[in-house]
PDB file of C-alpha atoms in Angstrom:
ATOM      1  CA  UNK A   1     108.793 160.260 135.875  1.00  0.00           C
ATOM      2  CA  UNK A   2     108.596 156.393 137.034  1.00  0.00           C
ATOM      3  CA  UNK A   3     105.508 155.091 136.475  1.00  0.00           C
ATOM      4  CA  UNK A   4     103.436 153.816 139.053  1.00  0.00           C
ATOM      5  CA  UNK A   5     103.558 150.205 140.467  1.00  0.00           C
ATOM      6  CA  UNK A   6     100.397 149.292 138.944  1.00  0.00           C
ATOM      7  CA  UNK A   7     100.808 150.445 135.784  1.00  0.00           C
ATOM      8  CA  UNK A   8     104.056 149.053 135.411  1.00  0.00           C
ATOM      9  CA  UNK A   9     102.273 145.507 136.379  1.00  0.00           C
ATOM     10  CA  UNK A  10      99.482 146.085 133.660  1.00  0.00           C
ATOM     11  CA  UNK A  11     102.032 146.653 131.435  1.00  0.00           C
ATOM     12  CA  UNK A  12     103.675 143.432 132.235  1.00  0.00           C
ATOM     13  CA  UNK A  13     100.387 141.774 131.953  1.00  0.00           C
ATOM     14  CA  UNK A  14     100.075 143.301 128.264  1.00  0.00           C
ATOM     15  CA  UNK A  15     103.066 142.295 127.222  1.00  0.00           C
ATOM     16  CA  UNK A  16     102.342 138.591 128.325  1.00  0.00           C
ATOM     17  CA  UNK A  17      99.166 138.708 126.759  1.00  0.00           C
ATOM     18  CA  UNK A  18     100.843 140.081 123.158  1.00  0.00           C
ATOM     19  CA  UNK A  19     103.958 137.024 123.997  1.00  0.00           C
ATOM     20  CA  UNK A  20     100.224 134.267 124.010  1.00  0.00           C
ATOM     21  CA  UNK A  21      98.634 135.877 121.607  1.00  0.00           C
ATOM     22  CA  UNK A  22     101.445 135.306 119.225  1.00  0.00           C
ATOM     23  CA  UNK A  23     101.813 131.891 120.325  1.00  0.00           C
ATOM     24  CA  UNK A  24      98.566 130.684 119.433  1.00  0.00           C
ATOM     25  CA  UNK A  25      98.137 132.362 116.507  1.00  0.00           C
ATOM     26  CA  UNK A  26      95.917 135.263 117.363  1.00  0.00           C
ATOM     27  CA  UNK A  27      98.222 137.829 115.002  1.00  0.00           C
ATOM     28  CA  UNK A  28      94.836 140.537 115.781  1.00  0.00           C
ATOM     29  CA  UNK A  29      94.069 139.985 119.435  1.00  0.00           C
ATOM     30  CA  UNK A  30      98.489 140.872 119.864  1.00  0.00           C
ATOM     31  CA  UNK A  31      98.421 144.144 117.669  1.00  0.00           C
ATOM     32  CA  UNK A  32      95.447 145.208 119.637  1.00  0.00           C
ATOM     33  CA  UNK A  33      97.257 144.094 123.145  1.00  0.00           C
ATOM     34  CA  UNK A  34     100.214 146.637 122.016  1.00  0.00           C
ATOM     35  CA  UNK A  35      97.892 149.282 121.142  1.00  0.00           C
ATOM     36  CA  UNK A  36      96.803 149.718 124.991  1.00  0.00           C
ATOM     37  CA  UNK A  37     100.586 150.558 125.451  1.00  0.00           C
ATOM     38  CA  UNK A  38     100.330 154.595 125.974  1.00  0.00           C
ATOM     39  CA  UNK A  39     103.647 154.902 124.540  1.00  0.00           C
ATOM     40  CA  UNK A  40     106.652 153.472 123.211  1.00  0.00           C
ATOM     41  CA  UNK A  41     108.278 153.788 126.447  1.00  0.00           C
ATOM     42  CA  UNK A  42     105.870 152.387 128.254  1.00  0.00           C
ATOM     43  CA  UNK A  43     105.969 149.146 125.749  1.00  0.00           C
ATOM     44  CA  UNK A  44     109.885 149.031 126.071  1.00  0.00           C
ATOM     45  CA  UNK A  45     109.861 149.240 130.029  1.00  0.00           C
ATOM     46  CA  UNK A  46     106.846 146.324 130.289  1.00  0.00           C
ATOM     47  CA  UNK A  47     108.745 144.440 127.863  1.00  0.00           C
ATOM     48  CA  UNK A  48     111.811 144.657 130.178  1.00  0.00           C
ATOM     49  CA  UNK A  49     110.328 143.846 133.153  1.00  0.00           C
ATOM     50  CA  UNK A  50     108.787 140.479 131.904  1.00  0.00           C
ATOM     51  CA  UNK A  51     111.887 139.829 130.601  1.00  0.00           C
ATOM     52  CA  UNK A  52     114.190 139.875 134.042  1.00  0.00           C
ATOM     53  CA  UNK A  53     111.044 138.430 135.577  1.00  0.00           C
ATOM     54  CA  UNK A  54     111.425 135.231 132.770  1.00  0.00           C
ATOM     55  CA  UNK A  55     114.919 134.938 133.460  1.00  0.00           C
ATOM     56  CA  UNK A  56     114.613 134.952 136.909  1.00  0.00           C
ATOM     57  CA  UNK A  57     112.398 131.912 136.482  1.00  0.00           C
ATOM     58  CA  UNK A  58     114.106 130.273 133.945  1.00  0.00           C
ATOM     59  CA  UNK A  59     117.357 130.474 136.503  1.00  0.00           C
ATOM     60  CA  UNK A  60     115.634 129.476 139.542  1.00  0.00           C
ATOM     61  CA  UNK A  61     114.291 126.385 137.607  1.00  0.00           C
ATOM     62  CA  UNK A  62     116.992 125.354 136.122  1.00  0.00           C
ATOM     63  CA  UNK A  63     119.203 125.174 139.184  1.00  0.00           C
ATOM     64  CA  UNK A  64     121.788 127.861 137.895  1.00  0.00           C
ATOM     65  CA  UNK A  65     122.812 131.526 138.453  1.00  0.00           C
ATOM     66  CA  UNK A  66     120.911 134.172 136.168  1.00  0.00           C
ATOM     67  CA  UNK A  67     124.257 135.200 134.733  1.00  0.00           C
ATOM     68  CA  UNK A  68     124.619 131.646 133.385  1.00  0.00           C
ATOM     69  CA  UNK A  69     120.669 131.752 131.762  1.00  0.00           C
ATOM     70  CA  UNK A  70     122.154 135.254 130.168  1.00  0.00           C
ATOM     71  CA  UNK A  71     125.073 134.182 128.773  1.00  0.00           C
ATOM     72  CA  UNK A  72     123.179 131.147 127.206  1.00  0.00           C
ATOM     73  CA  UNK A  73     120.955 132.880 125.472  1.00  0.00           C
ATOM     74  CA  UNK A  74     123.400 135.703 124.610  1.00  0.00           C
ATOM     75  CA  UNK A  75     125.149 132.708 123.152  1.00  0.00           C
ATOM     76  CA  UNK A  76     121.846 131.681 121.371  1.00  0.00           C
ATOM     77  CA  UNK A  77     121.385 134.840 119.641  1.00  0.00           C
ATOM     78  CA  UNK A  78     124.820 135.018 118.119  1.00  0.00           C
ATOM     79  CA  UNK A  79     124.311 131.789 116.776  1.00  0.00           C
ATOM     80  CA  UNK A  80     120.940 132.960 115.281  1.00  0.00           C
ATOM     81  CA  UNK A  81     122.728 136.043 113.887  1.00  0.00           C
ATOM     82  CA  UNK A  82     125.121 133.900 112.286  1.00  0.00           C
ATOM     83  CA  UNK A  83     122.556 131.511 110.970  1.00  0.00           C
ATOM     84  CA  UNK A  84     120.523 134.208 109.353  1.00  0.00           C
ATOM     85  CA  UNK A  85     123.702 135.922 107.823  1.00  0.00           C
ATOM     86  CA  UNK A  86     124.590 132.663 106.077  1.00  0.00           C
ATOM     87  CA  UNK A  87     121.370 132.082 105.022  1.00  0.00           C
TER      88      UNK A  87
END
């Protein structure tokens, strides 16, 4: 079943909230933010969503293609893979 429109945005709103909450410190105010998730599913498919949305963005301001901005950070990631194996 897809989930309606507006939950899917509320969701998306969540998961922004849990991304600031993080970011500022606020370790309490981001676990409760994922506990209004109704499921894992839910969490995974918000979580998704605000991530093609970010790299959208991040493309469109950076002047280049959003297969560029993925391969960048897919780039990124193996190099912090490799980091934390070495270290």
């Amino acid at each position: 079943m897809t989930p309606h429109p507006a939950d899917l945005l509320a969701g998306m709103q969540h998961a922004v909230g849990i991304i600031a909450a993080r970011h500022r410190g606020d370790l309490d105010g981001a676990h409760a933010l994922a506990e209004a998730f109704t499921d894992d599913a839910h969490r995974a498919h918000a979580f998704l969503l605000l991530t093609e949305l970010a790299l959208t963005i991040a493309a469109d301001n950076s002047g280049t293609d959003l297969q560029t901005v993925v391969r960048d950070i897919t780039l990124r990631i193996a190099a912090l893979a490799t980091a934390h194996q070495a270290g």
